[in-house]
Structure formats: C-alpha cells, structure tokens
XYZ file of C-alpha atoms in Angstrom:
661
model
C 0.053 0.143 0.118
C 1.009 3.521 -1.254
C 1.069 6.392 1.610
C -0.952 9.308 -0.094
C 0.850 12.446 1.411
C -2.179 15.036 2.825
C -3.559 17.765 0.866
C -2.916 21.111 1.615
C -5.935 23.297 1.763
C -6.330 26.899 2.761
C -9.302 28.920 2.782
C -10.123 32.428 3.947
C -13.443 34.369 4.239
C -14.187 37.555 5.611
C -17.490 39.595 4.779
C -15.829 42.661 4.653
C -12.504 44.125 5.187
C -11.803 47.627 5.705
C -9.416 50.243 5.125
C -7.887 53.647 5.725
C -8.179 53.843 1.733
C -9.345 50.049 0.509
C -13.052 48.606 1.514
C -13.962 44.948 0.429
C -16.910 43.068 0.796
C -17.561 39.109 0.563
C -13.676 37.801 0.354
C -13.081 34.618 -0.144
C -9.363 33.021 -1.036
C -8.748 29.280 -1.365
C -5.847 27.562 -2.529
C -5.445 23.574 -2.165
C -3.022 21.259 -3.990
C -0.951 18.138 -2.787
C 1.510 20.171 -1.361
C 2.734 23.664 -0.648
C 5.030 23.824 -3.562
C 1.800 22.591 -6.068
C -1.200 24.925 -5.411
C -4.428 25.884 -7.253
C -5.878 28.693 -5.777
C -8.838 30.887 -6.041
C -9.379 34.789 -5.295
C -12.905 36.412 -5.705
C -14.619 39.445 -4.192
C -17.589 41.192 -4.536
C -18.030 45.034 -4.282
C -14.803 47.037 -3.667
C -14.540 50.767 -3.054
C -11.208 53.108 -2.458
C -9.915 56.781 -2.316
C -8.234 56.105 -6.126
C -9.494 54.606 -8.973
C -9.726 50.568 -7.706
C -13.512 50.268 -8.121
C -14.959 47.250 -9.249
C -18.344 45.013 -8.347
C -16.966 41.643 -8.842
C -13.800 40.023 -9.315
C -12.816 36.863 -9.281
C -8.977 35.222 -10.274
C -7.971 31.627 -10.096
C -4.382 29.694 -10.976
C -1.377 27.660 -10.146
C 1.845 27.996 -8.186
C 4.348 25.203 -8.608
C 7.831 25.491 -7.015
C 10.870 23.437 -7.774
C 14.661 23.499 -7.960
C 14.372 26.909 -6.224
C 12.133 28.531 -9.023
C 8.452 29.418 -8.700
C 6.045 29.170 -11.629
C 2.819 31.375 -11.724
C -0.226 31.040 -14.276
C -3.414 33.365 -13.410
C -6.393 34.216 -15.165
C -8.611 37.204 -13.483
C -11.788 38.678 -14.469
C -12.963 41.985 -13.054
C -16.542 42.947 -13.668
C -18.407 46.778 -13.464
C -14.390 48.431 -12.616
C -14.395 52.285 -13.910
C -12.579 50.518 -17.012
C -15.564 48.058 -17.445
C -15.351 44.932 -17.575
C -11.451 43.626 -17.737
C -10.135 40.226 -18.648
C -6.327 39.454 -17.602
C -4.244 36.450 -18.220
C -0.297 36.060 -17.138
C 2.256 33.645 -16.435
C 5.765 33.612 -15.185
C 8.880 32.169 -13.326
C 10.777 33.959 -10.307
C 13.707 32.643 -9.114
C 16.468 34.095 -6.804
C 18.566 35.367 -9.786
C 16.259 36.151 -12.350
C 12.447 36.447 -13.128
C 10.344 36.936 -16.256
C 6.538 37.907 -16.477
C 3.874 37.957 -19.268
C 0.568 39.624 -19.066
C -2.453 40.164 -21.581
C -5.156 42.409 -20.557
C -8.261 43.230 -22.514
C -11.774 44.850 -21.953
C -13.916 46.636 -24.528
C -13.141 49.927 -22.879
C -9.659 49.760 -22.818
C -8.694 47.622 -25.780
C -5.969 44.895 -26.004
C -2.592 45.587 -23.955
C 0.395 43.069 -23.567
C 3.108 42.883 -21.297
C 6.428 41.569 -20.347
C 8.693 41.893 -17.557
C 12.632 40.495 -17.076
C 14.844 40.922 -13.928
C 18.575 39.408 -14.420
C 21.216 39.295 -11.864
C 21.596 41.960 -9.190
C 17.753 43.194 -9.317
C 18.339 44.552 -12.787
C 15.212 44.176 -14.760
C 13.475 45.502 -17.950
C 10.026 45.657 -18.811
C 7.811 46.424 -22.005
C 4.308 46.933 -22.851
C 2.330 47.990 -26.002
C -1.320 47.527 -27.231
C -4.057 49.905 -28.711
C -7.428 50.653 -27.001
C -10.136 53.498 -26.503
C -8.809 56.778 -25.011
C -12.187 57.817 -23.471
C -10.817 57.500 -19.772
C -7.623 58.968 -20.535
C -9.135 61.883 -21.875
C -11.713 62.327 -19.531
C -8.658 62.521 -16.744
C -8.022 66.176 -19.151
C -11.649 67.015 -20.172
C -14.769 66.567 -18.233
C -16.978 63.946 -19.152
C -20.050 66.225 -20.255
C -17.751 67.436 -23.539
C -18.008 63.564 -24.269
C -14.342 63.012 -25.183
C -13.358 59.965 -27.347
C -10.645 58.633 -29.393
C -8.067 55.764 -30.160
C -4.617 55.313 -27.886
C -1.601 53.349 -29.554
C 1.300 53.381 -27.172
C 4.551 51.398 -26.509
C 6.067 51.907 -23.329
C 10.207 50.630 -22.923
C 11.388 50.444 -19.550
C 14.302 49.654 -17.357
C 16.033 49.482 -13.743
C 19.378 48.786 -12.027
C 17.380 47.371 -9.140
C 13.296 46.850 -7.584
C 12.589 50.412 -6.874
C 14.957 52.478 -9.491
C 13.547 53.144 -12.288
C 16.934 54.443 -14.737
C 15.594 54.840 -18.499
C 12.063 54.842 -20.433
C 10.844 55.495 -23.651
C 7.333 56.166 -24.413
C 5.653 55.769 -28.083
C 2.016 57.059 -27.831
C -0.737 58.365 -30.882
C -3.962 59.485 -30.034
C -6.289 59.789 -33.266
C -9.755 60.210 -34.337
C -10.064 62.719 -31.263
C -12.966 64.355 -30.831
C -14.638 66.861 -27.989
C -17.190 69.450 -27.752
C -18.616 71.609 -24.799
C -22.167 71.852 -23.840
C -22.094 75.316 -24.952
C -19.715 74.502 -28.311
C -17.472 77.356 -27.604
C -14.573 74.417 -27.455
C -14.200 71.627 -29.633
C -11.958 69.114 -31.723
C -12.757 67.265 -34.880
C -11.252 63.890 -36.331
C -7.985 64.963 -34.327
C -4.506 63.000 -34.291
C -1.624 63.506 -31.880
C 1.760 61.795 -31.727
C 3.913 61.716 -28.502
C 7.756 60.366 -28.369
C 9.576 61.063 -24.834
C 12.700 59.389 -23.632
C 13.780 59.973 -20.240
C 16.551 58.933 -17.473
C 17.498 59.155 -13.854
C 21.008 60.410 -12.411
C 21.256 61.493 -8.983
C 17.378 61.652 -8.471
C 16.934 64.286 -11.632
C 14.792 62.955 -14.511
C 16.237 64.059 -17.436
C 13.829 63.840 -20.927
C 13.303 64.609 -24.459
C 10.027 64.912 -25.885
C 8.395 65.406 -29.299
C 4.717 65.951 -29.356
C 3.000 66.230 -32.726
C -0.464 67.470 -33.863
C -1.125 66.015 -37.110
C -4.261 66.654 -38.142
C -7.647 67.766 -37.184
C -9.931 71.281 -36.317
C -10.144 72.633 -33.293
C -11.923 75.449 -31.516
C -11.335 77.161 -28.412
C -13.484 80.422 -28.509
C -12.590 82.943 -29.822
C -10.101 81.232 -31.870
C -10.050 78.281 -34.396
C -7.656 76.785 -36.241
C -6.680 73.148 -37.997
C -3.353 71.609 -38.110
C -1.581 72.158 -41.681
C -0.575 69.441 -43.803
C 3.048 68.859 -42.538
C 1.564 68.831 -38.979
C 3.172 71.525 -36.155
C 5.875 69.871 -33.869
C 7.139 70.771 -30.467
C 10.641 68.860 -29.425
C 12.022 69.927 -25.994
C 14.861 68.966 -23.874
C 13.437 68.925 -19.959
C 14.620 67.948 -16.576
C 12.646 67.171 -13.279
C 13.750 67.233 -9.578
C 11.655 67.747 -6.282
C 9.310 70.272 -6.712
C 11.254 71.934 -9.870
C 11.264 71.512 -13.435
C 12.781 73.066 -16.115
C 12.483 72.807 -19.978
C 16.224 73.957 -21.269
C 15.588 74.234 -24.826
C 12.299 74.161 -26.795
C 11.595 74.417 -30.685
C 8.311 74.796 -32.105
C 7.774 74.880 -36.131
C 3.981 75.459 -37.283
C 4.178 75.415 -41.189
C 3.137 78.373 -42.813
C 2.964 80.351 -39.488
C 6.299 80.288 -38.596
C 8.862 78.846 -35.602
C 9.796 79.453 -32.174
C 12.634 79.083 -29.789
C 12.317 79.105 -26.084
C 12.976 77.813 -22.605
C 11.045 77.608 -19.352
C 11.331 76.739 -15.655
C 8.868 76.491 -12.540
C 10.573 77.247 -9.188
C 9.346 76.108 -5.922
C 6.519 78.197 -4.474
C 5.982 79.670 -7.753
C 2.175 79.575 -9.301
C 3.588 80.804 -13.214
C 6.705 79.664 -14.871
C 9.098 82.221 -16.273
C 9.211 81.783 -19.920
C 12.521 82.657 -22.059
C 11.868 83.306 -25.666
C 14.463 83.216 -27.510
C 13.453 84.268 -30.801
C 10.411 83.645 -32.892
C 9.956 83.887 -36.375
C 6.478 84.600 -37.908
C 4.324 85.270 -41.085
C 2.213 88.058 -40.098
C -0.480 87.103 -42.226
C -1.314 83.898 -40.012
C -0.750 85.162 -37.306
C -3.196 88.202 -37.714
C -5.570 85.864 -38.807
C -5.683 82.853 -36.453
C -4.464 84.460 -33.320
C -4.873 88.173 -32.886
C -7.919 89.314 -35.658
C -10.335 87.298 -33.142
C -9.618 88.789 -30.086
C -10.680 92.322 -31.862
C -14.522 92.581 -31.800
C -16.228 90.733 -34.590
C -17.476 93.048 -36.739
C -16.095 97.103 -37.918
C -12.453 98.210 -39.705
C -10.303 96.378 -37.069
C -12.095 92.905 -37.646
C -12.075 93.912 -41.676
C -8.065 94.873 -41.730
C -5.711 92.386 -43.039
C -1.880 92.174 -42.274
C 0.656 90.712 -43.868
C 4.653 90.949 -42.829
C 7.426 89.423 -41.305
C 7.757 89.456 -37.422
C 10.846 88.457 -35.075
C 10.268 89.105 -31.475
C 11.635 87.529 -28.171
C 11.121 88.335 -24.748
C 10.725 86.962 -21.026
C 7.292 86.131 -19.657
C 7.273 85.639 -15.483
C 4.870 85.835 -12.625
C 4.258 89.231 -12.724
C 3.523 89.326 -16.356
C 5.261 90.180 -18.984
C 8.741 91.674 -18.556
C 11.155 92.050 -21.340
C 9.827 92.112 -24.996
C 12.127 92.633 -28.246
C 10.793 92.801 -32.164
C 11.511 93.675 -35.580
C 8.840 93.938 -38.188
C 9.708 94.303 -42.145
C 7.829 94.527 -45.306
C 4.465 94.604 -43.479
C 0.946 96.037 -44.539
C -2.704 96.811 -43.308
C -5.277 96.638 -45.823
C -9.055 96.961 -45.589
C -10.858 95.246 -48.619
C -13.402 98.141 -48.422
C -10.812 100.977 -48.698
C -11.279 102.320 -45.161
C -7.963 102.275 -43.761
C -4.647 101.481 -45.427
C -0.509 100.955 -44.216
C 1.808 100.349 -46.548
C 5.662 98.991 -46.188
C 5.648 99.441 -42.317
C 8.873 98.743 -40.714
C 9.197 98.498 -36.503
C 11.802 97.711 -34.225
C 12.392 98.059 -30.587
C 13.358 96.983 -27.568
C 11.309 97.437 -24.045
C 11.742 95.887 -20.182
C 9.920 96.360 -17.914
C 12.240 97.563 -14.738
C 14.539 99.392 -17.199
C 14.624 103.327 -16.896
C 13.455 103.674 -20.677
C 14.458 101.866 -23.940
C 13.767 103.215 -27.574
C 11.583 102.130 -30.530
C 10.915 103.350 -34.122
C 7.975 102.985 -36.517
C 7.886 104.216 -40.431
C 5.714 103.227 -42.696
C 5.774 104.370 -46.462
C 2.273 105.937 -47.386
C -1.518 105.088 -46.463
C -4.804 105.991 -46.664
C -7.671 106.692 -44.016
C -11.663 106.903 -45.212
C -10.345 107.686 -48.744
C -7.657 110.186 -47.764
C -4.337 109.700 -48.614
C -1.216 110.401 -46.764
C 2.653 109.936 -46.895
C 5.411 108.722 -44.905
C 5.805 108.390 -41.364
C 8.975 108.245 -39.321
C 8.696 108.764 -35.726
C 11.009 107.460 -32.843
C 9.541 106.308 -28.972
C 10.692 106.284 -25.949
C 9.333 102.965 -23.757
C 8.945 103.605 -19.967
C 7.972 100.503 -17.750
C 3.626 100.313 -18.895
C 3.822 103.599 -21.407
C 5.526 104.858 -24.753
C 6.081 108.708 -25.250
C 6.570 110.219 -28.708
C 10.428 111.631 -28.382
C 10.433 114.340 -30.872
C 7.419 116.062 -32.940
C 6.324 113.571 -35.832
C 5.131 114.880 -39.750
C 3.157 113.199 -41.969
C 2.330 114.963 -45.185
C -1.544 114.721 -46.195
C -3.697 116.338 -49.207
C -0.933 119.097 -49.986
C -0.773 120.104 -46.029
C 0.597 118.563 -42.963
C -0.684 116.727 -40.226
C 2.149 117.244 -37.449
C 1.999 115.214 -33.829
C 3.629 117.535 -31.446
C 2.693 114.830 -28.663
C 1.832 111.386 -28.203
C 1.964 108.919 -25.069
C 0.058 105.573 -24.491
C -0.226 103.654 -21.450
C -0.890 100.169 -21.111
C -0.985 99.606 -17.041
C -4.496 99.154 -16.451
C -6.843 96.408 -18.344
C -8.342 99.499 -20.875
C -4.831 101.288 -22.572
C -5.366 105.041 -23.679
C -3.323 107.184 -26.146
C -3.284 110.753 -25.527
C -2.241 112.899 -28.605
C -1.658 116.907 -29.622
C -0.842 118.462 -32.872
C -2.533 120.070 -35.627
C -3.427 120.196 -39.442
C -1.888 123.340 -41.774
C -1.794 123.902 -45.311
C -4.885 121.334 -45.913
C -5.592 121.929 -49.777
C -9.527 121.945 -49.964
C -9.253 121.048 -53.455
C -8.359 117.596 -52.657
C -10.010 117.078 -49.792
C -13.427 118.009 -51.896
C -11.994 116.136 -54.560
C -11.595 112.819 -52.332
C -14.868 113.146 -51.242
C -16.881 113.807 -54.103
C -17.765 116.802 -53.041
C -18.007 120.442 -54.839
C -14.979 121.894 -55.126
C -13.416 124.174 -52.746
C -10.190 126.286 -52.970
C -8.085 127.604 -50.075
C -6.664 125.954 -47.148
C -7.509 124.493 -43.986
C -5.330 124.676 -40.455
C -6.529 123.276 -37.379
C -5.223 123.305 -34.061
C -5.377 119.610 -32.173
C -5.096 120.273 -28.119
C -5.679 117.226 -26.729
C -7.339 114.238 -28.584
C -7.905 110.548 -26.499
C -8.401 107.573 -27.474
C -9.485 104.710 -24.654
C -11.850 102.110 -25.186
C -12.596 102.003 -28.841
C -13.504 106.192 -28.437
C -11.960 108.966 -29.301
C -13.007 112.360 -27.528
C -11.193 115.512 -26.564
C -11.487 118.106 -23.813
C -10.991 121.045 -25.685
C -11.797 123.271 -27.886
C -10.190 122.670 -31.623
C -9.973 125.186 -34.002
C -10.110 125.436 -37.767
C -9.493 128.020 -40.239
C -11.105 127.859 -43.829
C -12.590 130.491 -45.932
C -11.293 133.551 -44.453
C -13.088 132.669 -40.971
C -12.573 129.886 -37.759
C -14.338 126.977 -37.083
C -14.249 125.911 -33.549
C -15.319 122.294 -32.645
C -16.308 121.746 -28.647
C -16.808 118.926 -26.956
C -15.681 116.372 -29.687
C -17.022 112.420 -28.903
C -16.481 109.544 -31.148
C -17.316 106.537 -30.008
C -17.361 102.572 -31.883
C -14.330 104.422 -34.191
C -13.396 100.612 -35.590
C -17.252 99.298 -35.221
C -19.784 99.484 -38.256
C -21.415 102.367 -37.106
C -19.313 104.768 -34.938
C -21.302 107.546 -33.425
C -19.679 111.213 -33.592
C -20.725 113.911 -31.423
C -19.927 117.336 -30.888
C -20.681 121.149 -30.833
C -19.386 123.472 -33.614
C -19.522 127.235 -33.997
C -18.726 129.270 -37.034
C -17.437 132.733 -36.751
C -16.346 135.315 -39.594
C -17.061 132.603 -42.207
C -17.115 134.494 -45.745
C -19.789 134.024 -47.899
C -18.438 134.715 -51.302
C -15.530 132.085 -51.619
C -18.320 129.544 -50.079
C -20.575 129.911 -52.473
C -18.262 130.642 -55.115
C -17.941 126.743 -55.164
C -21.197 125.618 -55.142
C -23.667 126.582 -58.514
C -26.153 128.907 -56.285
C -25.044 132.254 -57.576
C -23.081 135.090 -55.903
C -23.639 136.138 -52.238
C -21.667 137.961 -50.235
C -21.409 138.889 -46.656
C -20.119 137.310 -43.219
C -21.443 134.241 -41.913
C -21.846 133.423 -37.827
C -23.411 130.262 -36.669
C -23.506 127.316 -34.552
C -24.688 123.669 -34.219
C -25.551 122.765 -31.374
C -25.635 118.678 -30.165
C -24.800 117.327 -33.263
C -24.849 113.684 -33.588
C -23.467 111.166 -36.580
C -24.578 107.617 -36.450
C -21.843 106.201 -39.601
C -21.088 109.500 -40.420
C -25.171 110.020 -41.251
C -27.014 113.268 -39.069
C -29.483 111.872 -36.960
C -29.770 115.250 -34.961
C -28.794 118.522 -34.225
C -29.936 122.151 -33.614
C -28.442 124.590 -36.051
C -28.376 128.142 -36.375
C -26.295 130.038 -38.855
C -27.177 133.870 -40.206
C -25.348 136.340 -41.662
C -23.869 139.595 -39.422
C -22.977 143.064 -40.636
C -19.485 144.418 -41.268
C -18.464 147.086 -42.411
C -15.946 145.924 -44.689
C -17.990 143.198 -46.459
C -21.102 144.392 -48.838
C -24.621 142.089 -47.967
C -25.551 141.381 -51.249
C -27.104 138.663 -53.184
C -27.486 137.942 -56.843
C -31.260 137.321 -58.517
C -30.049 133.912 -59.244
C -29.137 133.194 -56.054
C -32.315 134.420 -54.579
C -33.997 131.599 -56.946
C -31.871 128.775 -55.824
C -32.743 129.737 -51.812
C -36.463 129.894 -52.671
C -36.422 126.515 -53.757
C -34.400 125.282 -50.947
C -36.196 127.058 -48.439
C -39.697 125.482 -50.049
C -41.141 128.912 -49.726
C -41.631 132.160 -52.437
C -40.586 135.443 -53.054
C -42.821 138.082 -50.566
C -44.708 139.611 -53.268
C -45.428 140.070 -57.456
C -43.783 142.908 -57.495
C -40.448 141.905 -56.389
C -40.477 138.809 -58.848
C -40.592 141.392 -61.304
C -37.519 142.795 -59.788
C -35.831 140.056 -60.205
C -36.132 139.986 -64.157
C -34.785 143.380 -64.236
C -31.737 143.794 -61.177
C -28.701 141.548 -61.202
C -28.047 141.980 -57.329
C -29.755 142.802 -54.338
C -28.745 144.443 -50.852
C -30.277 142.392 -47.719
C -30.190 142.901 -44.425
C -29.775 139.700 -42.991
C -29.491 135.982 -44.129
C -29.871 132.870 -42.610
C -31.684 129.479 -41.728
C -32.264 127.326 -38.645
C -32.498 123.560 -38.552
C -33.761 121.108 -35.332
C -33.572 117.644 -36.107
C -35.760 115.414 -34.049
C -36.530 111.715 -34.990
C -35.653 112.224 -39.279
C -37.835 115.502 -39.109
C -35.975 119.158 -39.221
C -37.826 121.971 -37.623
C -36.834 124.968 -39.618
C -37.007 128.651 -38.775
C -35.014 131.869 -40.156
C -34.100 135.261 -39.177
C -37.182 136.438 -38.164
C -40.812 135.601 -38.319
C -43.049 136.600 -40.859
C -46.849 137.344 -41.198
C -49.128 133.836 -41.284
C -46.851 131.813 -39.400
C -43.962 132.159 -42.045
C -40.440 132.570 -41.506
C -37.800 135.052 -43.666
C -34.985 133.155 -44.867
C -33.911 136.328 -46.563
C -34.666 139.854 -45.678
C -33.636 143.020 -48.035
C -33.391 146.141 -47.558
C -33.263 149.556 -49.376
C -34.991 149.276 -53.217
C -35.261 147.306 -54.639
C -36.578 145.078 -51.790
C -36.834 141.177 -52.313
C -37.521 138.778 -48.899
C -37.690 135.339 -48.722
C -40.142 133.803 -46.325
C -40.462 130.206 -46.097
C -43.909 128.755 -44.606
C -43.310 124.658 -44.489
C -42.110 124.815 -40.626
C -41.467 120.904 -40.300
C -40.099 118.971 -43.385
C -39.042 115.336 -43.896
C -34.930 115.287 -43.178
C -34.457 113.529 -46.497
C -36.671 115.646 -48.954
C -34.955 118.685 -47.510
C -31.820 116.987 -48.918
C -32.980 116.251 -52.055
C -33.933 119.921 -52.421
C -30.287 120.671 -51.319
C -28.907 118.329 -53.769
C -31.273 119.543 -56.669
C -29.755 123.442 -56.011
C -26.201 121.797 -55.728
C -26.516 119.911 -59.431
C -27.740 123.087 -61.260
C -26.030 123.095 -64.924
C -24.555 126.214 -65.018
C -23.059 128.222 -61.907
C -24.142 131.603 -61.866
C -21.380 133.943 -60.685
C -23.177 137.819 -61.145
C -22.765 140.850 -58.965
C -18.666 140.406 -58.780
C-alpha cells in the first residue's frame, strides 16, 4: 500500500475588510494542492471601493503556483466586472527565482482594448519591461476634459523601461498616438474634430534628477477654443523639447516649435518651488504676420467693423520674457508689413518697426515707419517716428510729421499707457496748409479752394472711443470753425457715433458760394451747430442756427439767381408779385440778413429763419433798400431726406451763376 501525502487546503473568508484607503466585501481566498509547492488557488471578491480608481462590482481570479529547483512558476486568469474601466480580463504567467525572473501579461477589455506586457529580471535585481497595445482613449481623455464634453478617441502606445534595482527606474521610452480625437463642450465654445496627436518621449534618471527629450506632433484635426479656431497644416505642427525634473522643480532647457505656414519659435521655461507661474524665455520667434493676424490676433477684436476687416502681411521677429508678474521684456523687428481694409477705409503700406522694452529699465527706444497710407479715402504720406518706452507707457520723442492733401499733419505729443486693462492714447498736434480742393475731390464734394488749418490741443483714445476735452480750431474761408466737446464712440465698429458742438465765426460767403452753382452772395456768416450726432457719418440730430452778421468792410449783396435757388431750397417763395418782377430786371440786391435754423429730431427737420413773418412764415432772406426782396418760408416742418433732396437739386444746377462781381 502506497501512502498518499496529505492534501494542503487553505481557505480565508471575510464578509468585509476595511482599511484607510480600501474597502472589500465578500472576500474569499482558497488554495489547495498535494503540497505547498504545488497549489491551485482562487480569489474572489464582491464590491470594492477605494479613494483612488480601484472600484469594481465583482472580482474573480484563479491560477496555479508550482515551486521546484528554487524557482516558482505562476499562472493566473482574472476577471473584473463593473470597474471604472469596464469589464476586464487578465491572463498572466511567469517564473521567478533568486537570480532571474520573467512575467508575461495580457489585459483586454471593451473600453481599454488589448494590452500586452513583458517583464524580465537578470542578476543583481536589474530589470527591463515592455508594454504595448491599442484601445479607446476615452478614459484617458476624461482626465483632461470634463465628462460632459464627451471626449472620444483611440490610443496606440508602446512603453519600454529598465532599472538597476527593484525600486530604481533608470530609463524609459514612450511612443503614443492618439487618433480620431473629438470633443465638444455643452456651450459649443470648445471643440475638436478628427484630431491626431503623436508623442515620443525618452527619459533617464541620475542622482534623483529626471532628464528627458520629448517630441509632440499635432498631425491633423480642426480645433475651436473660442475665440480661436485653427486646424493642423498638412505637414503637422511639431514641438521638440529637452527638460529635467527634480523635487518640486522642472525646467525646459531648450524647446523648438515649428508651425508650417505660421513660423517657428525657440524658448525655454522653468518653474521654481512655490511659484504659481513659470518663467518663460522666448529666445526667438520668426512669424508670418498674415496667418498670425488671421488666426490669433483678429479673433480678439470686435467681430465687426474696420479693425476686424483688416488684413495684415509682413514678417515679425520677437523675443522676450514672461514671469509671474507678466511680460517683463520684449524685443521685436517688423519688416515688409502692411495693413489693408478690403473696403478701402484704411491702409498702411511698407511698415517697419523695431525696438526693445524692459519693464524694470528706466527707458528704452523704439521706432515706427511707413511709406504711405489712407484713411476713409484720404491718402497720406510717410512717417518716421521715434518713441521712448518706460514701464507701461510709450511717448513720442520728437514731433512727427505726415504729409496729407498737400499739407501736413503734425503730432507734437503722443503718449500711450497700458498699465490698466484698458490701454489709452493721448495726442496733440494739428494740421496746416491742407488743400481744400484735394479734400473735396477726395470726398466727391463740390470743389472748394483755399487751405485748411486746425489745432488739436488734446485728443484721447480709450476703449474704442475718441474724445477731446478742449476746443479744436480750424481756419477756412477767411474765418474760424471751432469744434467743442468732440466724442467719437466705436471708432472701428460698423456704426461709429460722433457727437460734438460746432461754432462758425466770420466765414466769408463769397468764396463759399463760389463753390456751388447757387449764385453770387457776399457777406459774413456766423453760426452754431449744437448737439450734433452723426451715426455712421450720417446726421441723426442737431440744432443749427446760421445767419449773417454785418461787417462794414463786406457788402451784403445777393444775386437774382441766388434768390431763385434759395427760394427752392427753403420751399417758400418771394414775398410779392412786385418782387418777382424785380428779379427780371436787377442783377443783385442788398439784404439786411440771411440765415436758416434747422432742428433735426427723429428724421424731421424743424425750420426757422432770421425773423418771423406774417401768417406763420419765417424769413430766410430779409431784404433792405430799393428794390427790396424777401424770401419767406411757410413750411416749418420738413422730412430730413426731402430737405436733402432739395439741397442736392440746388447743388446740381447745370451752370454756376456768378453775377454781380
């Protein structure tokens, strides 16, 4: 009779096991076999909860452990149901001895795909491992994006690693490709469609310092991160970098970003212990201005208006430093640049600029030049301006002059400040010798002769609005035009709103009326236009009163042709039959006063004259002497567009009447 060795049986049951980070329910461990060296075992558990990601509803594993000749062989199969990664299936086998070991694992699941791993150990505890596989990337993406964004994609990866001891990782290499990436935020302001990324990184460890080389490529896809939208070029976008990490301190020693069509940049970065913001040093960036403007700068501007329509071209080189306190240094060089509005309202050509700025330096210098440009159809010539930069401000070093319409625009003082969230610009200067003929020809107005001069004591630009708290003066037609309280809101929007008050003093009527086919009028004109509002350069409201005043040196005379034109403009008539007869025999007449008042509100013009007449009328022209001719209007209310039509009809006379002088 042969003696049978007694069987080894071990069974452990627990209804619940609690620990500081893990809780298990319905745990059962069972091992049995002919000897402790040859055992079959099973392990199963109900629900598991932990403070990390180790959660499941059911776990079951079984396998066999055999030990002979100082080596242990292990085979195992495990099933996990209801985990955060879905249902998982694990199969492994390995052999471990005091001198060497090897282990092969295969992990599969609907959500994670299929992954294989190998681990080998040689003498002195040196080891090497390799993992590769492919599957869905949803779980990984949810670590970066909220689950409500529904991130999706696939992942292929390969990881190799080795170490000199069990606790020491010396070297690792990762290849990973994320494909078919997409996500969308609930509000639709962030989204990615058909994205693909590739990551290749190598790292080593020496003296508790990690050293690494990383290459990240955006291969394809279109991304929206409001207000920006862009897509990967056919060649892809590549970021290469060398970095190191030690306790609470990381550093990118050298990085290179290449964006085909946009440009390239070299930079470094570092984070110190306790610092919330890294320090970034941009050694050099060479950029094409057109895609830079279109992709990154234009979306920051209002979505309509002149600024958003502008197209930019040129080459820009910049370098600088960014710290926890914000931008602290900047150097730039702009060449062969231009700004152009397709609708023709603004243009700058052949722009060059260079300069250097440091936040904590006393001062630095910059220059700005252009060859020519245009603004709302007004062409202007070259500029050569030098600036002094201090901290959060820039100031014009010396007066700058721009030729315009045969004259010049001179800027005596200009200062920009960007210390607050809303930058502002203040300037003073003026214009002189502006040729009115060129100005009127540019705007398609009737031809004026003479020149225009004006002083601008102070003009301020802030948050898209242009304003002045002083009086601007212009000289034309022998008199003065004063502009008080100018305010222009939404300068670069589709509907700019201009508000101001205008005073006219001592304007000579003869050179003014010589321009129009209205006839001969001589005299001196005063007037005021209060509460003028122009929306998109069209008047919407004002209160104007314009009338002649007596100057002994200037005769007050008007031709018969001019009387006829003014009669049509006023919508009234000459006051009697006898005065109509006078117009047929006399070439010119003396008058006591000439003028009109217009109060525009809601598209209706309320008209008045220099004096009231009988039957509710008003005098547009009050004659004097013999023969005496008066022009009286009776229609005090007129549609504004109708009044403009009558004015155009007067201006479009076929011949210019210049009788009397």
